[in-house]
Tab-separated table of C-alpha atoms in Angstrom:
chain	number	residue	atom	x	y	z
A	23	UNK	CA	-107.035	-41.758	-16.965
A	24	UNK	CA	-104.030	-39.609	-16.386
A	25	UNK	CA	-105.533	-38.111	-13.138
A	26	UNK	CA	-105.999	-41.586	-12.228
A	27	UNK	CA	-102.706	-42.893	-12.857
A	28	UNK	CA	-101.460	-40.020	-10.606
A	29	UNK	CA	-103.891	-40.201	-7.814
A	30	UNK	CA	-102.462	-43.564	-7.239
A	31	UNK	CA	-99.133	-42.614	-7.548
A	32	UNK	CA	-100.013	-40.108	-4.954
A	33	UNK	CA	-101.571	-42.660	-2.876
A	34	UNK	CA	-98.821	-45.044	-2.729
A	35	UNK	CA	-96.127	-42.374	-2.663
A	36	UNK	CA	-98.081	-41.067	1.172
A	37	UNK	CA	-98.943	-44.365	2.237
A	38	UNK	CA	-95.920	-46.131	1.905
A	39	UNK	CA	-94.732	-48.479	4.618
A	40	UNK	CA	-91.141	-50.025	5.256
A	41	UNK	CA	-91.948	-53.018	3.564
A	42	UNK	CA	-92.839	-51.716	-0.146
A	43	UNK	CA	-90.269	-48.305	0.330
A	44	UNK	CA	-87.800	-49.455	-1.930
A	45	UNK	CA	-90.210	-50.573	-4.262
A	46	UNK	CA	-91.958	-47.001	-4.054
A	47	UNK	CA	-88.965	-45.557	-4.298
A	48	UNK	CA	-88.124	-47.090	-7.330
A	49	UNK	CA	-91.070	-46.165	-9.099
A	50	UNK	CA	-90.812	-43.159	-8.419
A	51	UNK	CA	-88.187	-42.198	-11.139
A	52	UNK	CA	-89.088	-38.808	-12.081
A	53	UNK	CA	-88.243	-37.871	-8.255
A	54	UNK	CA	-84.581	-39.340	-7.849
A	55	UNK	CA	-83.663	-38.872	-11.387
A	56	UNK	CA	-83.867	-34.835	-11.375
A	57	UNK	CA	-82.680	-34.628	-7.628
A	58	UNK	CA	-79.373	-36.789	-8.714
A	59	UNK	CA	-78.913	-34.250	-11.688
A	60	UNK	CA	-79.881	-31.010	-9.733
A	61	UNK	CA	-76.667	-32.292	-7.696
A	62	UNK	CA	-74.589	-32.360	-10.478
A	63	UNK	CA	-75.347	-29.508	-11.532
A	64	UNK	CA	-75.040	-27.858	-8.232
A	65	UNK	CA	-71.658	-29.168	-7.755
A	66	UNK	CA	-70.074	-27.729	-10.763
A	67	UNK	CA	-71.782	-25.111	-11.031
A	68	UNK	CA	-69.767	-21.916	-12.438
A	69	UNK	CA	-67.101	-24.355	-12.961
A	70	UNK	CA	-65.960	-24.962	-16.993
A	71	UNK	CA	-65.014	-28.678	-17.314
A	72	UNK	CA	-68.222	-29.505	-15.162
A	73	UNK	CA	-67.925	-33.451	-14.101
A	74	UNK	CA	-65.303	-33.833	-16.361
A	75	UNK	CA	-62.616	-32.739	-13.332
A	76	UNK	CA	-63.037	-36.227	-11.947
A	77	UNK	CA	-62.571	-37.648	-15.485
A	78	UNK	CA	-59.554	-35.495	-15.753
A	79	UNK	CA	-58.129	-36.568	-12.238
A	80	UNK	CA	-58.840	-40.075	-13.082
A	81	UNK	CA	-57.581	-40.034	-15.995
A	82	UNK	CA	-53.844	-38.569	-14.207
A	83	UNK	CA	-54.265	-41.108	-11.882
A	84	UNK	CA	-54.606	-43.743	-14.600
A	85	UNK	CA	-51.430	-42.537	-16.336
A	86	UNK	CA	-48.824	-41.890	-13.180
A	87	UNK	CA	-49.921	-45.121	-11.429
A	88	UNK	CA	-50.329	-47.611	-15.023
A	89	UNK	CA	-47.102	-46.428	-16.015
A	90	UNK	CA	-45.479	-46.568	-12.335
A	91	UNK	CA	-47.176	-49.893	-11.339
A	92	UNK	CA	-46.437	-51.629	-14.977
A	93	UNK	CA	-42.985	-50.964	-14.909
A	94	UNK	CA	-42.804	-52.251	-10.896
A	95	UNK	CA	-44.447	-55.399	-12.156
A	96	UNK	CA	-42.812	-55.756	-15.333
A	97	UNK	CA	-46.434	-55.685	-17.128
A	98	UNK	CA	-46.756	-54.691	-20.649
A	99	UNK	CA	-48.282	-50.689	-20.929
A	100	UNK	CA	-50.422	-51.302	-23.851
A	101	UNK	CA	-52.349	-54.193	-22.221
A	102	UNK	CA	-51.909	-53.142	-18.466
A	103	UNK	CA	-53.007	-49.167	-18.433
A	104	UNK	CA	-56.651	-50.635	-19.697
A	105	UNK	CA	-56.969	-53.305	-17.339
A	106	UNK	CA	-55.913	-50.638	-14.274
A	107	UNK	CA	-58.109	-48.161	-15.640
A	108	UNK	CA	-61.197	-50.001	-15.911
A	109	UNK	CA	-60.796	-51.425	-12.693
A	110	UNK	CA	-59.950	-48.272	-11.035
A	111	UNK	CA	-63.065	-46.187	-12.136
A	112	UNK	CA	-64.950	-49.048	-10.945
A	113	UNK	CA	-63.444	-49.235	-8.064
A	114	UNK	CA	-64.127	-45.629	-7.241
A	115	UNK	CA	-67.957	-46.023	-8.144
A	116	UNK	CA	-68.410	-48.993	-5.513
A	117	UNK	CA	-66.070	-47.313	-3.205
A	118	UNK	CA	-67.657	-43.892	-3.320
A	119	UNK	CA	-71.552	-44.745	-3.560
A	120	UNK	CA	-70.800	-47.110	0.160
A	121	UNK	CA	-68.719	-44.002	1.782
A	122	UNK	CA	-71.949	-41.952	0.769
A	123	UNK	CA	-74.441	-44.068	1.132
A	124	UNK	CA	-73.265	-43.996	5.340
A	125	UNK	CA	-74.009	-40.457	5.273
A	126	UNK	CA	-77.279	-40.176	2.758
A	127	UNK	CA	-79.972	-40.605	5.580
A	128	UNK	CA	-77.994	-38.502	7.829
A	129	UNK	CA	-77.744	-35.852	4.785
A	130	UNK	CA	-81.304	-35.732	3.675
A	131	UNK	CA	-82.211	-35.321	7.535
A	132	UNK	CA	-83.906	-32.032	7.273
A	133	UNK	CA	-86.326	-33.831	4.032
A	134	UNK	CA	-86.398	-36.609	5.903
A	135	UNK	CA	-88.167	-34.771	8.873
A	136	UNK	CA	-90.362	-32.818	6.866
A	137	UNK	CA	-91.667	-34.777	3.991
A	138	UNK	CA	-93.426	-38.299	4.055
A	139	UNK	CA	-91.414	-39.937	1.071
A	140	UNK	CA	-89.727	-43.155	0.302
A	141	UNK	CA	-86.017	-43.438	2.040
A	142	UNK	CA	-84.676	-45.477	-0.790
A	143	UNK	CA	-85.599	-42.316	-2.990
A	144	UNK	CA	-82.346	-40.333	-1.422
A	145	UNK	CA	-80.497	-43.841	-1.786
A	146	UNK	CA	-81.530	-43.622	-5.193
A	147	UNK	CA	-80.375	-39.665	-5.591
A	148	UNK	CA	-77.146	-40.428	-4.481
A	149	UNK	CA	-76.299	-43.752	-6.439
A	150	UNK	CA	-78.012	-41.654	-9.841
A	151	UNK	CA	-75.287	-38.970	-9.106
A	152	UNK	CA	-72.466	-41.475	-8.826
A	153	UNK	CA	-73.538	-43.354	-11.892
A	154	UNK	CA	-73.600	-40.249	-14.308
A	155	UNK	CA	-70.278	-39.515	-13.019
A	156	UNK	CA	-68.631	-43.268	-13.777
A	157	UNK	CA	-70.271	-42.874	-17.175
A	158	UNK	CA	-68.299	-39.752	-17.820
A	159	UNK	CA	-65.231	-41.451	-16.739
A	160	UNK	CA	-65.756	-44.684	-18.292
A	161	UNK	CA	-66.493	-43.876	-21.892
A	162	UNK	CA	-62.763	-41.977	-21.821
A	163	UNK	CA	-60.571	-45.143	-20.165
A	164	UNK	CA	-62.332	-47.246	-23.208
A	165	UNK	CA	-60.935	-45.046	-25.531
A	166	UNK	CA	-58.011	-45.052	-23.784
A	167	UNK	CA	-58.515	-48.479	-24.233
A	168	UNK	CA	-58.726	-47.858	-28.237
A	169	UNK	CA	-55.823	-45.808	-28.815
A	170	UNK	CA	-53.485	-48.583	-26.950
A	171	UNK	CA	-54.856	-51.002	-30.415
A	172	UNK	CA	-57.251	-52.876	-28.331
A	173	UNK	CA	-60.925	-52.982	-29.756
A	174	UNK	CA	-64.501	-53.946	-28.385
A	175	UNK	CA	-65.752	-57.371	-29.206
A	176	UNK	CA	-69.536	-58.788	-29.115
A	177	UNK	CA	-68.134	-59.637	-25.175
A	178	UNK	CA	-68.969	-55.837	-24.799
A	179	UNK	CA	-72.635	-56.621	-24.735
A	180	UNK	CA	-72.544	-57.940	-20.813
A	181	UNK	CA	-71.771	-54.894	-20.421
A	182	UNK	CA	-75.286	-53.392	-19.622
A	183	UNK	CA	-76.332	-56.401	-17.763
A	184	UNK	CA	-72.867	-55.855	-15.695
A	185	UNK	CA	-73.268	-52.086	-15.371
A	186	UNK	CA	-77.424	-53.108	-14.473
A	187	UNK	CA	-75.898	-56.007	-11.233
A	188	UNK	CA	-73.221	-53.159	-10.192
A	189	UNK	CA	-75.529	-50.446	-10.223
A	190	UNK	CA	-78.280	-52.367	-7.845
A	191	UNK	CA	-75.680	-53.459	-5.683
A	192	UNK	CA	-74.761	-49.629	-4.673
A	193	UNK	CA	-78.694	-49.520	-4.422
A	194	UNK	CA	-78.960	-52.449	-1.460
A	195	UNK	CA	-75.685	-50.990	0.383
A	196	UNK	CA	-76.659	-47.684	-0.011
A	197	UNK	CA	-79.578	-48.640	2.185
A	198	UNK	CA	-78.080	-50.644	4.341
A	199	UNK	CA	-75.458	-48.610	5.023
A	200	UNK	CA	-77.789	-45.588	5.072
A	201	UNK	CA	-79.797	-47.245	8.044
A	202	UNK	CA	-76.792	-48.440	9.786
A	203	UNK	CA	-75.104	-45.540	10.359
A	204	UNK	CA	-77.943	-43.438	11.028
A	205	UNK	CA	-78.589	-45.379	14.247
A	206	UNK	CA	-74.928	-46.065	14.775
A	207	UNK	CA	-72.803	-42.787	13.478
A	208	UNK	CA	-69.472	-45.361	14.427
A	209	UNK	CA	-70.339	-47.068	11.483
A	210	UNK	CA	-69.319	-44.677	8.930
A	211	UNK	CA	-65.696	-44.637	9.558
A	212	UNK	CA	-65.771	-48.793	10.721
A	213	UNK	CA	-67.023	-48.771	6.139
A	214	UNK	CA	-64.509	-46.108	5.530
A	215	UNK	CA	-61.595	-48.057	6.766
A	216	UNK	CA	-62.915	-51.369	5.494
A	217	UNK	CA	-62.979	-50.283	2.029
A	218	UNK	CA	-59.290	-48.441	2.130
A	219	UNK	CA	-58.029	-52.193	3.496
A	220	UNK	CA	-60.130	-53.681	0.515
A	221	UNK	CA	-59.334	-51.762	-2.084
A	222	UNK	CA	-55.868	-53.756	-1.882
A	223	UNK	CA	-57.284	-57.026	-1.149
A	224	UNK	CA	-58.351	-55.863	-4.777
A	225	UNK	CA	-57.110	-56.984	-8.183
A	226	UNK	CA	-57.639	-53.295	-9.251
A	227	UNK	CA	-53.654	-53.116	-9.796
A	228	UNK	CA	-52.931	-56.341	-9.589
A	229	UNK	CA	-53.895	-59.495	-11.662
A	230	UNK	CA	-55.156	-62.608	-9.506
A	231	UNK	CA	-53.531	-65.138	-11.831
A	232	UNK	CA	-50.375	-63.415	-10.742
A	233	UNK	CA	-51.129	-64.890	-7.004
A	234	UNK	CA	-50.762	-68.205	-8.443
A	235	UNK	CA	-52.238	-70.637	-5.797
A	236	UNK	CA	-53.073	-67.754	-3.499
A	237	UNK	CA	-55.567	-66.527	-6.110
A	238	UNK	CA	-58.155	-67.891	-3.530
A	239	UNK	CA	-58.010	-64.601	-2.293
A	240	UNK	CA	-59.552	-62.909	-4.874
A	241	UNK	CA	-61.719	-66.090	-5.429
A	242	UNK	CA	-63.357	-65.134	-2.362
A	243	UNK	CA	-63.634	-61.248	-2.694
A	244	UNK	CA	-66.957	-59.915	-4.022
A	245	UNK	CA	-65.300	-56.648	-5.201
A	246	UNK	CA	-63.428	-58.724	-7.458
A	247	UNK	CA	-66.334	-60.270	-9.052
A	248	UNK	CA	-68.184	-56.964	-9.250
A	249	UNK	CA	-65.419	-55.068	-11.227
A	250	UNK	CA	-65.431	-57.987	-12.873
A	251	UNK	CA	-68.542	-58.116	-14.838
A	252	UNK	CA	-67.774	-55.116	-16.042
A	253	UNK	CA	-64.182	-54.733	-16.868
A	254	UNK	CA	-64.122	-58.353	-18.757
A	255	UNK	CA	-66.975	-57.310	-21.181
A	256	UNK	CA	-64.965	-54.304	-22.184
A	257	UNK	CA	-61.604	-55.850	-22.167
A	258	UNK	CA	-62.849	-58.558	-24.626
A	259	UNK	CA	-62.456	-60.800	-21.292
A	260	UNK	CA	-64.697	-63.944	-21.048
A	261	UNK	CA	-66.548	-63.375	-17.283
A	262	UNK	CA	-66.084	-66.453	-15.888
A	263	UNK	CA	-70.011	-68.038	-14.672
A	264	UNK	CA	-68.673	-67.713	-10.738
A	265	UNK	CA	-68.307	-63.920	-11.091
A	266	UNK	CA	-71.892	-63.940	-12.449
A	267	UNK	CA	-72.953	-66.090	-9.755
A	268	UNK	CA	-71.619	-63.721	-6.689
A	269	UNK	CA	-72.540	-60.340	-8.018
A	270	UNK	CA	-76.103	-61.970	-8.313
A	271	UNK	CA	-75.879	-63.441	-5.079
A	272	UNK	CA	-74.788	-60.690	-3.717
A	273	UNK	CA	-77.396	-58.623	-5.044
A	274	UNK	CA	-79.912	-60.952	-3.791
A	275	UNK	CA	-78.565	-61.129	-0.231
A	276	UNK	CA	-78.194	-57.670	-0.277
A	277	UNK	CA	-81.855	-56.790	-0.620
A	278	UNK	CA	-82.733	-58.961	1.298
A	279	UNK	CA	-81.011	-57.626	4.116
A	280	UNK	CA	-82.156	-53.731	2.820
A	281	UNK	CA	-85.781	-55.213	3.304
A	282	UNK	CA	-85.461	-56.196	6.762
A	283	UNK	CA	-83.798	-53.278	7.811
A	284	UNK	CA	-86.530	-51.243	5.963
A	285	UNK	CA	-89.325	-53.203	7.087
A	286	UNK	CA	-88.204	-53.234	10.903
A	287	UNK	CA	-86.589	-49.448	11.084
A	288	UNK	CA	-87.897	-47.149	8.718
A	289	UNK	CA	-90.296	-45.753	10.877
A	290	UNK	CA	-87.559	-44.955	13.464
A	291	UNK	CA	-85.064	-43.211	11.249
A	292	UNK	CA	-86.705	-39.995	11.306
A	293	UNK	CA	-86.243	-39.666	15.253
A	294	UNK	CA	-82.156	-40.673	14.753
A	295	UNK	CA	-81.367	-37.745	12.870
């Protein structure tokens, strides 16, 4: 039965086309999970503190900018360092997993070439590494979180279904963006730059209720929602149903769009790189 089960596996895994890839890539855990680890591993290797250097730089960030920012704005430490924390290690996941998600077909290129495997697998490496990194980062500005008197409430539970939306959102642009910019290398820096101009358009330091009737403006920004989902849970924050309702729109344009591409192009990324 076993043999079976992995004959099939084997099957599906040769015979793949663009339109089940990113479901074939999904299933095939046991591939992108130890690639996104061997990564980590790889990248601190011989170093003592490991992933924890980007918890320690974020964590200096948190502190010099909270403390800078909440006295500029006349907010309260306690209640703002949190709320800039959160938002910032988010911010840095969705920020980071698009910048690399331009370069991840481009990067696997010499795989790519050689081995007949699902493209959404290397999406899937790269958004696996990112993710094991937030949740070394994340765990610490909660704390954080804790020591400023602030506890976790049953809100916390949306937690996993907003850490689930976030995560398959990197997925879908992670393709997208993977596709794009392996056809169109101009693409990468167009995402850079966009980001870097959105990352203000943010309420990552700011509040939106502090825009008053301008708040439209982060009404309308999907970044907002995403961090969202995930910083309200921890904060004790009620989501409000129309962040719920664009991260899961979102997600379900966004796939959409990764199928097409998929289904129309996969066959052709090979000869871009």
């Amino acid at each position: 039965m076993i043999s079976n089960d992995k004959s099939r596996l084997f099957v599906r895994w040769r015979n793949h086309t663009g339109r089940n890839d990113i479901i074939t890539g999904m299933r095939a855990m046991h591939v992108w999970l130890a690639l996104g680890w061997h990564d980590i591993r790889q990248r601190y290797r011989r170093s003592v503190l490991g992933p924890f250097w980007f918890t320690l730089t974020t964590l200096i960030m948190v502190g010099v900018l909270g403390f800078l920012y909440s006295q500029l704005l006349g907010q309260e430490i306690s209640d703002y360092l949190p709320y800039v924390g959160i938002g910032l290690v988010i911010w840095q996941f969705i920020s980071t997993a698009a910048n690399e998600g331009c370069n991840v077909m481009i990067g696997a290129g010499h795989i790519i070439k050689q081995v007949r495997m699902p493209l959404t697998t290397h999406v899937l490496r790269m958004v696996w590494r990112n993710f094991i990194i937030l949740l070394h980062s994340l765990p610490v500005v909660v704390l954080l979180m804790i020591f400023f008197g602030h506890a976790l409430t049953l809100e916390a539970i949306l937690l996993i279904p907003g850490l689930l939306v976030l995560t398959l959102n990197a997925v879908w642009s992670g393709i997208v963006f993977g596709v794009l910019c392996a056809r169109y290398r101009d693409v990468a820096p167009i995402i850079g730059n966009l980001f870097q101009v959105g990352f203000f358009l943010t309420p990552v330091f700011w509040r939106a209720e502090d825009l008053k009737d301008r708040a439209w403006v982060a009404d309308i920004n999907p970044f907002n929602h995403l961090i969202e989902i995930v910083r309200g849970p921890i904060l004790g924050v009620p989501v409000a149903l129309e962040s719920w309702v664009w991260s899961v729109a979102l997600l379900i344009v966004g796939f959409s769009a990764a199928h097409y591409l998929m289904a129309r192009f996969r066959e052709r990324v090979a000869y871009w790189l």
